[in-house]
Coordinates of C-alpha atoms and ligand atoms in Angstrom, one line a residue:
M1 CA 4.5 27.1 -7.0
S2 CA 2.9 23.8 -6.0
K3 CA 0.2 25.8 -4.3
N4 CA -0.6 27.5 -7.6
I5 CA -0.8 24.1 -9.4
S6 CA -3.1 22.8 -6.7
K7 CA -5.4 25.7 -7.1
L8 CA -5.4 25.6 -10.9
S9 CA -6.0 21.9 -10.9
G10 CA -8.8 22.5 -8.4
R11 CA -10.6 24.8 -10.7
K12 CA -11.6 21.8 -12.9
G13 CA -11.6 19.5 -9.8
L14 CA -12.2 15.8 -9.9
Q15 CA -14.7 15.9 -12.8
E16 CA -12.0 16.9 -15.2
N17 CA -9.2 15.5 -13.3
L18 CA -5.8 16.6 -14.2
F19 CA -4.0 13.4 -13.2
D20 CA -6.3 11.4 -15.5
K21 CA -5.4 13.7 -18.3
V22 CA -1.7 13.5 -17.5
R23 CA -2.0 9.7 -17.7
Q24 CA -3.6 9.8 -21.1
T25 CA -1.7 12.6 -22.7
G26 CA 1.2 11.8 -25.0
R27 CA 4.5 13.7 -25.2
D28 CA 2.8 16.8 -26.5
A29 CA 1.2 18.0 -23.3
G30 CA 0.2 21.4 -24.8
D31 CA -3.6 20.9 -24.8
V32 CA -3.8 19.6 -21.2
A33 CA -1.5 22.4 -20.0
S34 CA -3.6 25.1 -21.6
Q35 CA -6.9 23.6 -20.4
H36 CA -5.7 23.9 -16.9
L37 CA -3.8 27.3 -17.4
L38 CA -0.5 25.5 -16.6
G39 CA 2.9 25.5 -18.2
K40 CA 3.8 22.4 -20.3
S41 CA 6.7 21.8 -17.9
S42 CA 4.2 21.1 -15.0
I43 CA 2.6 18.4 -17.1
H44 CA 6.0 16.9 -18.2
G45 CA 7.2 17.1 -14.6
S46 CA 4.3 15.1 -13.4
R47 CA 4.2 12.6 -16.3
G48 CA 7.9 11.9 -16.1
F49 CA 7.6 10.6 -12.6
Y50 CA 5.5 7.5 -13.3
D51 CA 6.9 4.1 -14.4
F52 CA 3.8 3.3 -16.4
L53 CA 4.0 6.5 -18.5
S54 CA 7.6 6.0 -19.6
E55 CA 8.4 5.2 -23.2
N56 CA 10.2 2.0 -22.1
F57 CA 7.1 0.7 -20.3
R58 CA 4.9 1.4 -23.3
Q59 CA 7.1 -0.8 -25.5
Q60 CA 6.7 -3.8 -23.1
K61 CA 4.0 -6.4 -23.3
A62 CA 4.2 -8.2 -20.0
W63 CA 5.5 -7.4 -16.5
V64 CA 6.9 -9.9 -14.0
C65 CA 6.2 -9.1 -10.4
N66 CA 9.4 -8.3 -8.6
G67 CA 7.9 -7.9 -5.1
T68 CA 9.5 -9.3 -2.0
S69 CA 7.5 -12.5 -1.9
C70 CA 8.2 -13.3 -5.6
L71 CA 11.9 -12.6 -4.9
C72 CA 12.0 -15.1 -2.1
S73 CA 10.2 -17.7 -4.1
G74 CA 13.1 -17.6 -6.6
D75 CA 10.9 -18.0 -9.7
Q76 CA 11.1 -14.5 -11.2
E77 CA 14.1 -15.1 -13.5
S78 CA 12.8 -18.2 -15.1
L79 CA 9.3 -16.6 -15.5
K80 CA 10.9 -13.7 -17.3
V81 CA 12.8 -16.0 -19.6
D82 CA 9.6 -18.0 -20.4
L83 CA 7.6 -14.9 -21.1
E84 CA 10.4 -13.4 -23.3
K85 CA 10.5 -16.6 -25.3
A86 CA 6.8 -16.1 -26.1
L87 CA 6.7 -12.3 -26.4
G88 CA 10.1 -11.3 -27.7
E89 CA 13.3 -10.1 -26.1
G90 CA 13.0 -6.7 -24.3
K91 CA 9.2 -7.1 -24.2
V92 CA 9.0 -8.1 -20.5
G93 CA 9.4 -5.6 -17.7
T94 CA 8.8 -5.6 -14.0
M95 CA 6.1 -4.4 -11.6
T96 CA 6.1 -4.2 -7.8
C97 CA 3.8 -5.8 -6.6
L98 CA 0.8 -7.4 -8.2
G99 CA -0.7 -8.6 -4.8
R100 CA -0.5 -12.3 -5.8
C101 CA 1.9 -13.1 -3.0
Y102 CA -0.1 -16.2 -2.0
H103 CA 0.8 -17.8 -5.4
G104 CA 4.1 -16.5 -6.7
D105 CA 4.9 -16.8 -10.4
S106 CA 2.9 -13.6 -11.0
F107 CA 2.8 -11.3 -14.0
Q108 CA 0.6 -8.8 -15.8
F109 CA -0.3 -9.2 -19.4
D110 CA -2.8 -7.4 -21.6
G111 CA -4.4 -5.5 -18.7
A112 CA -4.9 -8.5 -16.4
N113 CA -2.9 -10.3 -13.7
Y114 CA -2.0 -13.9 -13.7
S115 CA -0.1 -16.3 -11.3
G116 CA 0.4 -19.8 -10.3
G117 CA 1.7 -21.4 -13.5
Q118 CA -0.4 -19.5 -16.0
S119 CA 2.7 -18.3 -18.0
A120 CA 2.9 -21.6 -19.9
N121 CA -0.2 -20.7 -21.9
I122 CA 0.5 -17.0 -22.4
K123 CA -0.7 -17.0 -26.0
Q124 CA -4.1 -18.3 -25.0
L125 CA -4.6 -15.9 -22.0
T126 CA -7.5 -13.4 -22.2
K127 CA -8.9 -11.1 -19.6
E128 CA -11.9 -13.3 -19.3
K129 CA -9.8 -16.3 -18.4
A130 CA -7.9 -14.3 -15.8
G131 CA -10.8 -14.0 -13.4
I132 CA -10.1 -13.6 -9.8
P133 CA -7.9 -16.5 -8.7
G134 CA -8.9 -18.3 -5.6
Y135 CA -7.0 -17.7 -2.4
G136 CA -8.0 -18.7 1.1
V137 CA -10.1 -16.2 3.1
S138 CA -10.6 -17.2 6.7
C139 CA -11.7 -15.7 9.9
D140 CA -10.0 -16.5 13.2
S141 CA -11.7 -13.8 15.2
K142 CA -14.7 -14.8 17.4
I143 CA -16.7 -12.2 15.4
A144 CA -16.0 -11.6 11.7
V145 CA -16.1 -7.8 11.0
L146 CA -14.5 -7.8 7.5
T147 CA -14.7 -11.3 6.1
N148 CA -18.4 -12.0 6.7
E149 CA -20.9 -11.6 3.9
G150 CA -21.0 -7.9 4.4
F151 CA -23.4 -6.2 1.9
A152 CA -24.5 -9.1 -0.2
T153 CA -27.1 -7.0 -2.0
L154 CA -27.6 -3.3 -2.9
N155 CA -30.8 -3.6 -0.8
Q156 CA -28.7 -4.3 2.3
F157 CA -26.5 -1.4 1.4
T158 CA -29.6 0.9 1.1
V159 CA -30.9 -0.2 4.5
A160 CA -27.6 0.5 6.2
L161 CA -27.5 4.0 4.6
E162 CA -31.1 4.7 5.7
N163 CA -30.1 3.7 9.3
L164 CA -27.1 5.9 9.1
L165 CA -29.1 9.0 8.0
E166 CA -31.5 8.6 10.8
Q167 CA -28.8 9.4 13.3
S168 CA -27.0 12.7 13.7
R169 CA -23.5 13.3 12.5
M170 CA -22.3 13.8 16.1
E171 CA -23.8 10.5 17.2
I172 CA -22.0 8.6 14.5
L173 CA -18.8 10.4 15.1
A174 CA -19.0 9.6 18.8
L175 CA -19.6 5.9 17.9
V176 CA -16.5 5.8 15.6
K177 CA -14.4 7.5 18.3
A178 CA -15.6 5.2 21.1
S179 CA -14.8 2.1 18.9
G180 CA -11.1 3.0 19.1
L181 CA -10.8 2.3 15.3
R182 CA -7.3 3.2 14.2
G183 CA -6.0 3.7 10.7
R184 CA -5.0 0.4 9.1
G185 CA -2.7 2.0 6.5
G186 CA 0.3 1.7 8.9
A187 CA 0.4 4.7 11.3
G188 CA -2.5 3.6 13.4
F189 CA -4.0 7.1 13.9
S190 CA -7.5 7.3 15.3
A191 CA -10.1 7.5 12.5
G192 CA -12.6 9.4 14.7
I193 CA -10.1 12.1 15.6
K194 CA -9.1 12.5 12.0
W195 CA -12.7 12.8 10.9
E196 CA -13.5 15.3 13.7
S197 CA -10.7 17.6 12.8
C198 CA -11.8 17.6 9.1
M199 CA -15.4 18.2 10.3
R200 CA -14.5 21.2 12.3
E201 CA -12.8 23.0 9.4
E202 CA -14.8 25.7 7.6
A203 CA -14.3 25.3 3.9
D204 CA -16.0 25.7 0.5
S205 CA -15.5 22.0 -0.3
K206 CA -14.1 18.9 1.5
F207 CA -13.0 15.5 0.2
V208 CA -12.7 11.9 1.3
V209 CA -9.8 10.0 -0.3
C210 CA -9.6 6.2 -0.1
N211 CA -6.0 5.2 -0.2
A212 CA -6.1 2.1 -2.3
D213 CA -2.5 2.3 -3.4
E214 CA -1.5 -0.8 -1.4
G215 CA 2.1 -0.5 -2.4
D216 CA 3.7 -2.8 0.2
P217 CA 5.0 -5.9 -1.5
G218 CA 3.5 -8.8 0.4
A219 CA 0.2 -7.1 1.1
F220 CA -3.1 -8.0 -0.7
S221 CA -5.7 -7.4 2.0
D222 CA -6.9 -4.1 0.4
R223 CA -7.1 -5.9 -2.9
Y224 CA -9.4 -8.5 -1.2
L225 CA -11.7 -5.7 0.1
L226 CA -11.8 -3.8 -3.2
E227 CA -12.6 -6.9 -5.2
Q228 CA -14.8 -8.8 -2.8
Q229 CA -16.2 -6.2 -0.4
P230 CA -16.4 -3.0 -2.5
L231 CA -19.7 -1.9 -1.0
R232 CA -18.2 -2.0 2.4
V233 CA -15.4 0.4 1.3
I234 CA -17.8 2.8 -0.3
F235 CA -20.1 2.7 2.7
G236 CA -17.2 3.8 4.9
M237 CA -16.5 6.7 2.5
L238 CA -20.1 7.8 2.6
V239 CA -20.0 7.7 6.4
A240 CA -16.9 9.8 6.4
G241 CA -18.5 12.2 3.9
W242 CA -21.7 12.4 6.0
I243 CA -19.7 13.3 9.2
T244 CA -17.2 15.7 7.7
G245 CA -19.5 17.4 5.2
A246 CA -17.3 16.2 2.2
K247 CA -19.4 15.9 -0.9
E248 CA -16.8 14.2 -3.2
G249 CA -14.6 11.2 -2.8
V250 CA -11.8 9.5 -4.7
V251 CA -10.8 5.9 -4.6
Y252 CA -7.1 5.9 -5.8
I253 CA -6.3 2.4 -6.8
R254 CA -2.8 1.2 -7.9
G255 CA -2.5 0.5 -11.6
E256 CA -1.0 -2.9 -10.7
Y257 CA -4.6 -4.0 -9.7
P258 CA -6.6 -3.8 -12.9
E259 CA -9.3 -6.2 -11.6
S260 CA -9.8 -4.0 -8.5
I261 CA -10.2 -0.9 -10.7
S262 CA -12.8 -2.5 -13.0
I263 CA -14.8 -4.0 -10.1
M264 CA -14.9 -0.7 -8.3
R265 CA -15.9 1.3 -11.4
E266 CA -18.7 -1.2 -12.1
I267 CA -20.2 -1.1 -8.6
I268 CA -20.0 2.7 -8.5
S269 CA -22.0 3.0 -11.8
Q270 CA -24.6 0.7 -10.3
L271 CA -24.9 2.9 -7.2
Y272 CA -25.4 6.0 -9.4
E273 CA -28.1 4.2 -11.3
K274 CA -29.9 3.4 -8.1
G275 CA -29.5 6.9 -6.8
L276 CA -27.2 5.8 -4.0
L277 CA -24.5 8.1 -5.1
G278 CA -24.9 11.7 -6.5
S279 CA -27.2 14.3 -5.2
D280 CA -30.0 14.0 -2.5
I281 CA -29.1 10.4 -1.8
L282 CA -32.3 8.6 -0.5
G283 CA -34.0 12.0 -0.6
K284 CA -31.9 13.2 2.4
D285 CA -29.4 15.9 2.9
L286 CA -26.6 13.7 1.5
D287 CA -24.7 14.5 -1.7
F288 CA -21.7 12.4 -2.6
D289 CA -19.9 11.9 -5.9
L290 CA -17.3 9.2 -6.2
Y291 CA -14.5 8.9 -8.6
V292 CA -12.0 6.1 -9.3
L293 CA -8.5 7.1 -10.2
E294 CA -5.9 4.7 -11.5
G295 CA -2.3 4.9 -10.3
A296 CA 0.6 4.7 -12.7
G297 CA 3.3 2.7 -11.0
A298 CA 4.7 4.8 -8.1
Y299 CA 5.0 3.3 -4.6
I300 CA 5.4 6.7 -3.0
C301 CA 1.8 7.7 -4.1
G302 CA 0.6 5.6 -1.1
E303 CA 2.1 8.3 1.2
E304 CA -0.8 10.6 1.8
T305 CA 0.7 14.0 0.7
S306 CA 2.2 12.3 -2.4
L307 CA -1.2 10.7 -3.0
L308 CA -2.9 14.1 -2.9
A309 CA -0.3 15.6 -5.2
S310 CA -0.8 12.8 -7.6
I311 CA -4.6 13.3 -7.7
E312 CA -4.0 17.0 -8.3
G313 CA -1.8 16.1 -11.3
R314 CA 1.3 17.6 -9.6
R315 CA 4.6 15.7 -9.5
P316 CA 3.9 13.4 -6.6
E317 CA 6.7 14.5 -4.3
V318 CA 6.0 14.2 -0.5
D319 CA 4.9 17.5 1.2
V320 CA 5.9 18.7 4.6
R321 CA 3.3 18.2 7.3
P322 CA 1.7 20.2 9.1
P323 CA -0.7 21.2 7.7
F324 CA -2.2 17.7 7.7
P325 CA -4.6 16.8 5.0
A326 CA -7.6 16.9 7.4
V327 CA -6.9 20.7 7.5
E328 CA -5.4 21.4 4.1
G329 CA -5.5 18.5 1.7
L330 CA -6.8 17.9 -1.8
Y331 CA -6.9 21.2 -3.8
K332 CA -5.9 22.8 -0.4
Q333 CA -9.3 21.9 1.1
P334 CA -9.9 19.8 4.2
T335 CA -9.6 16.1 3.3
V336 CA -9.9 12.8 5.0
V337 CA -7.4 10.3 3.7
N338 CA -8.0 6.7 4.9
N339 CA -6.8 3.3 4.1
V340 CA -9.2 0.8 2.4
E341 CA -9.4 -1.4 5.5
T342 CA -10.0 1.5 7.9
L343 CA -13.0 2.6 5.7
A344 CA -14.2 -1.0 5.3
S345 CA -14.2 -1.5 9.1
V346 CA -16.7 1.3 9.6
Q347 CA -19.7 -0.8 8.6
G348 CA -18.8 -3.3 11.3
V349 CA -18.5 -0.6 13.9
L350 CA -21.9 0.8 13.1
D351 CA -23.4 -2.6 12.8
M352 CA -22.2 -4.1 16.1
G353 CA -21.9 -0.9 18.1
A354 CA -18.8 0.8 19.5
D355 CA -18.6 -1.3 22.7
A356 CA -18.8 -4.6 21.0
Y357 CA -16.2 -3.5 18.4
A358 CA -13.9 -2.2 21.2
S359 CA -14.3 -5.4 23.1
L360 CA -12.5 -7.2 20.3
G361 CA -8.7 -6.8 20.4
S362 CA -6.4 -5.7 23.2
G363 CA -5.6 -2.4 24.9
R364 CA -5.5 0.5 22.3
S365 CA -5.5 -2.0 19.4
T366 CA -9.2 -2.6 19.1
G367 CA -11.2 -4.6 16.5
T368 CA -9.9 -7.0 14.0
K369 CA -7.1 -6.9 11.4
L370 CA -6.7 -8.5 8.0
V371 CA -3.4 -10.3 7.6
S372 CA -1.9 -11.2 4.2
L373 CA -0.1 -14.5 4.3
D374 CA 2.3 -15.2 1.5
A375 CA 3.2 -18.4 -0.4
G376 CA 5.8 -19.3 2.2
F377 CA 3.0 -20.5 4.6
C378 CA 1.2 -23.8 4.2
R379 CA -2.1 -22.0 4.1
P380 CA -1.5 -18.7 2.3
G381 CA -4.3 -16.1 1.8
I382 CA -6.2 -13.5 3.8
V383 CA -7.1 -14.1 7.4
E384 CA -9.1 -11.9 9.8
V385 CA -7.7 -12.0 13.3
E386 CA -8.7 -10.3 16.5
M387 CA -6.2 -7.7 17.4
G388 CA -3.9 -8.9 20.2
V389 CA -3.9 -12.5 19.1
S390 CA -0.5 -14.2 19.5
L391 CA 1.7 -14.3 16.4
R392 CA 2.6 -17.9 17.2
H393 CA -1.1 -18.8 16.9
V394 CA -1.5 -17.1 13.6
I395 CA 1.6 -18.8 12.2
N396 CA 1.1 -22.3 13.5
D397 CA -2.6 -22.7 13.8
V398 CA -4.0 -20.4 11.2
A399 CA -1.3 -20.4 8.5
G400 CA -0.4 -24.0 9.1
G401 CA 3.3 -23.3 9.6
F402 CA 6.0 -22.7 7.1
R403 CA 6.2 -24.5 3.8
V404 CA 10.0 -24.7 3.8
P405 CA 12.5 -24.0 6.6
T406 CA 12.2 -20.3 7.3
K407 CA 14.5 -17.9 9.2
A408 CA 12.4 -14.7 9.4
I409 CA 9.2 -13.1 8.5
H410 CA 9.1 -9.6 7.1
I411 CA 6.0 -8.0 8.5
G412 CA 4.4 -4.7 7.5
G413 CA 6.0 -4.2 4.1
P414 CA 9.5 -3.1 3.1
L415 CA 9.6 -0.5 5.9
G416 CA 8.3 -2.9 8.5
G417 CA 10.3 -4.9 11.0
L418 CA 12.0 -8.1 10.0
V419 CA 11.1 -10.6 12.7
P420 CA 13.4 -13.6 13.1
V421 CA 11.6 -16.8 13.9
D422 CA 13.1 -16.8 17.4
S423 CA 11.2 -13.6 18.3
I424 CA 7.8 -14.8 17.2
D425 CA 6.7 -15.7 20.8
A426 CA 7.2 -12.1 22.0
L427 CA 4.7 -10.7 19.6
N428 CA 1.0 -10.3 19.3
V429 CA -0.9 -8.9 16.3
D430 CA -1.2 -5.4 17.7
Y431 CA 0.6 -2.1 17.4
E432 CA 2.0 -2.1 21.0
S433 CA 3.9 -5.4 21.2
F434 CA 5.5 -4.8 17.8
A435 CA 6.7 -1.3 18.9
T436 CA 7.9 -2.6 22.3
E437 CA 10.0 -5.3 20.6
G438 CA 11.4 -3.0 18.0
F439 CA 9.3 -4.1 15.0
L440 CA 6.3 -2.6 13.2
L441 CA 2.9 -4.2 12.4
G442 CA 2.2 -1.8 9.5
H443 CA -0.4 -3.1 7.2
A444 CA 0.2 -6.7 8.5
S445 CA 1.6 -8.3 5.4
F446 CA 3.6 -11.4 6.2
V447 CA 6.5 -12.4 3.9
C448 CA 8.5 -15.5 4.7
I449 CA 12.2 -15.5 4.2
P450 CA 13.5 -19.1 3.7
E451 CA 16.6 -20.2 5.4
S452 CA 18.2 -20.7 2.0
F453 CA 17.7 -17.0 1.0
P454 CA 20.9 -15.0 1.6
M455 CA 20.2 -12.0 3.9
V456 CA 22.9 -9.9 2.1
R457 CA 20.8 -10.2 -1.0
Y458 CA 17.7 -9.3 1.0
L459 CA 19.4 -6.1 2.2
Q460 CA 20.4 -5.2 -1.3
H461 CA 16.8 -5.7 -2.4
L462 CA 15.5 -3.4 0.3
F463 CA 17.9 -0.6 -0.7
E464 CA 17.1 -1.2 -4.3
F465 CA 13.4 -0.9 -3.6
V466 CA 13.8 2.5 -1.9
R467 CA 16.2 3.7 -4.6
D468 CA 13.7 2.9 -7.3
E469 CA 10.7 4.3 -5.4
S470 CA 12.2 7.4 -3.7
C471 CA 10.4 10.6 -4.7
G472 CA 13.8 12.3 -4.7
K473 CA 12.8 15.3 -2.6
C474 CA 15.3 14.8 0.2
F475 CA 18.9 13.7 -0.2
P476 CA 19.3 11.2 2.7
C477 CA 16.7 9.0 0.9
R478 CA 17.5 9.9 -2.7
L479 CA 21.3 9.4 -2.3
G480 CA 21.4 7.2 0.7
S481 CA 19.3 4.5 -1.0
V482 CA 21.7 4.5 -4.0
R483 CA 24.8 4.3 -1.8
G484 CA 23.3 1.5 0.3
E485 CA 22.4 -0.5 -2.8
E486 CA 25.9 0.0 -4.1
M487 CA 27.5 -1.2 -0.8
F488 CA 25.5 -4.4 -0.7
S489 CA 25.8 -5.1 -4.4
Q490 CA 29.6 -4.8 -4.1
A491 CA 29.7 -7.0 -1.0
I492 CA 27.6 -9.7 -2.8
V493 CA 30.0 -10.0 -5.7
G494 CA 33.1 -9.8 -3.5
E495 CA 34.2 -6.4 -4.9
K496 CA 34.3 -4.6 -1.6
R497 CA 33.6 -5.6 1.9
L498 CA 31.1 -3.7 4.0
N499 CA 32.4 -1.1 6.5
R500 CA 30.3 -1.2 9.6
D501 CA 30.9 2.5 10.5
L502 CA 29.8 3.6 7.1
V503 CA 26.7 1.4 7.1
N504 CA 25.7 2.8 10.6
D505 CA 26.4 6.3 9.4
L506 CA 24.2 5.8 6.4
L507 CA 21.4 4.4 8.5
D508 CA 21.6 7.2 11.0
T509 CA 21.5 9.8 8.2
M510 CA 18.5 8.2 6.5
E511 CA 16.6 7.7 9.8
Q512 CA 17.2 11.2 11.1
G513 CA 17.3 13.3 7.9
S514 CA 14.5 11.9 5.7
L515 CA 11.3 13.8 5.2
C516 CA 9.0 10.8 5.2
A517 CA 9.0 7.1 6.3
L518 CA 10.3 5.8 3.0
G519 CA 13.9 6.9 3.6
G520 CA 13.3 7.2 7.4
G521 CA 11.7 3.8 7.8
L522 CA 14.2 1.7 5.8
P523 CA 16.8 1.6 8.6
L524 CA 14.4 -0.4 10.8
P525 CA 14.4 -3.7 8.8
V526 CA 18.0 -3.2 7.9
R527 CA 19.0 -2.9 11.6
N528 CA 16.8 -5.9 12.5
I529 CA 18.8 -7.9 9.9
L530 CA 22.2 -6.6 11.0
Q531 CA 21.3 -7.5 14.6
Y532 CA 19.7 -10.8 14.3
F533 CA 21.7 -12.2 11.3
A534 CA 25.1 -10.9 12.3
D535 CA 26.7 -14.4 12.0
E536 CA 25.4 -14.9 8.5
L537 CA 26.5 -11.5 7.4
Q538 CA 29.9 -11.5 9.1
E539 CA 31.8 -12.6 6.1
Y540 CA 30.7 -9.5 4.2
F541 CA 32.0 -7.1 6.7
H542 CA 35.6 -5.8 6.5
Q543 CA 36.5 -5.5 10.2
D544 CA 34.5 -8.6 11.3
M545 CA 36.5 -10.6 8.8
L546 CA 39.7 -9.5 10.4
I547 CA 38.5 -10.2 13.9
H548 CA 37.2 -13.5 12.7
A549 CA 40.5 -14.3 11.1
R550 CA 42.4 -13.4 14.2
Q551 CA 40.2 -15.5 16.4
L552 CA 40.8 -18.5 14.1
S553 CA 44.6 -18.1 14.1
Ligands
FMN1 C1 6.2 5.5 2.0 C2 4.8 5.4 2.4 C3 3.9 4.6 1.7 C4 2.6 4.4 2.2 N1 1.7 3.6 1.5 C5 0.4 3.5 1.9 C6 -0.5 2.7 1.2 O1 -0.1 2.1 0.1 N2 -1.7 2.6 1.6 C7 -2.1 3.3 2.7 O2 -3.3 3.2 3.1 N3 -1.3 4.0 3.4 C8 0.0 4.2 3.0 N4 0.8 5.0 3.8 C9 0.3 5.7 4.9 C10 -0.4 7.0 4.5 O3 0.5 8.0 4.4 C11 -1.5 7.4 5.4 O4 -1.0 7.4 6.7 C12 -2.8 6.5 5.4 O5 -3.3 6.4 4.1 C13 -3.8 7.1 6.3 O6 -4.9 6.2 6.4 P1 -5.3 5.4 7.8 O7 -5.3 6.5 8.9 O8 -6.7 4.9 7.5 O9 -4.3 4.4 8.0 C14 2.1 5.1 3.3 C15 3.0 5.9 4.1 C16 4.4 6.0 3.6 C17 5.3 6.9 4.4
SF4_2 S1 12.2 10.1 2.4 FE1 12.4 9.6 0.2 S2 10.3 9.4 -0.5 FE2 10.3 10.5 1.5 S3 10.3 12.7 0.9 FE3 12.4 12.1 1.2 S4 13.1 11.5 -0.9 FE4 10.9 11.5 -0.9

């Protein structure tokens, strides 16, 4: 069935994109359905998935960020109360996450994002006043690959494109492979190998998809690139298109980032005007059309198969792999899906050469990585570090240490490892040391957990997040996240103590039985917390309480 919808959606393709229409259609989906030769139920099935398309959401006027960093800052409740006073009861909802983790106090209002105390003047806020708030951007690497000036002008972009087209596809592919560039979206898969497998596929059409869904609460490095380095991202997509033979691309940007969407749309229209997108770019054998699609409030759409389903206008449930998107992706055609930062890094690789790029970093983690530092650090913002640099250096010297006493850092989003401060010295910013120590670098977002924040509440938050964002396809995640949230909520209010066997059983089931890393990845930070914060959590566990009581008597 989903294959049929993909094919039918593919008939109109990206030009008359079904997802865009699903976003815009009201409850009567008849027109959209008949235009695409689909049943109304397919449109309703897709539309019903997204938070932003619900009736409840449409009645709200502002949304408070309820991401992890805002949760730890403790200002969400009062912000909501303030906004409701100004806008009316029931008019304020939540969004996760607005990517303002360096400020806190974040909310969306009238199509723009605000943070850092702007709620006091809500009645005077306008999109023009929102602007792009300042946050620190620094470079700690001996060579800046992503935070230097980049393409300051369209002219520089044109020159880079001309240089690209003077070399053969195979030469460029060899360069990208030799650089060791690995995907920055979390899994760390080789960009060159992914592009090569897509290139080798015979197909009528191919696509490049830039995954700009940046759903991990705490991460805002993709937002930085989209808003401040958009040409770098587009250049990476053109290179991927040139190598693989893809002639169309999509930048799928989360709806929580309205500024990123408008900046990207604006720059793309300038590129079309200058003939740098479209057909016969620079009079060479390069055609590339680029579309921006706006997400509608679903974390799971960052997972690549769900992302592709979303673009097709299908209900964005995760699909089984293989086939991988490079072989059978968008509209069942070979598709490269890459993270924003992976694509943005390509310009640096071409500019400095594969050897120089690979000389940065350590072992199999080459190049540089953007790290998102939240408001728990003395110097929050974006920092570019050389892969392999010690975590202690990043925290003490670059981030300036913790603003308040801190017990742990959650690195790599809700599915990343939770690193207690005692373990910092064992880690470097690379994939290998994190894996060895039982953590996950992921997209390298750093969220500080203050000593005063109860870990039992943090555990409940993690299950709540997965419960709310589960696509529902497999039961270990769909039901397991609900049961987990219940267990920890009940423990918090003292209704029921936690049973260790039951918690372990739940984690094993989710880890082993989930189809994707949403349900399958949650047990990692949960186990980290249970292991490293056992003393703090002891009072919530049934048996531990008894043992503890016996020891005391
Ligand atoms: C639950 C889940 C959420 C994800 N969210 C994102 C995301 O927001 N952005 C992203 O680039 N990759 C995300 N990924 C990873 C993608 O599935 C995919 O691996 C990535 O986009 C590939 O690009 P890369 O090779 O350049 O990293 C997510 C994966 C999972 C399982
Ligand atoms: S693990 Fe969760 S999000 Fe992933 S496929 Fe299963 S239900 Fe969907």
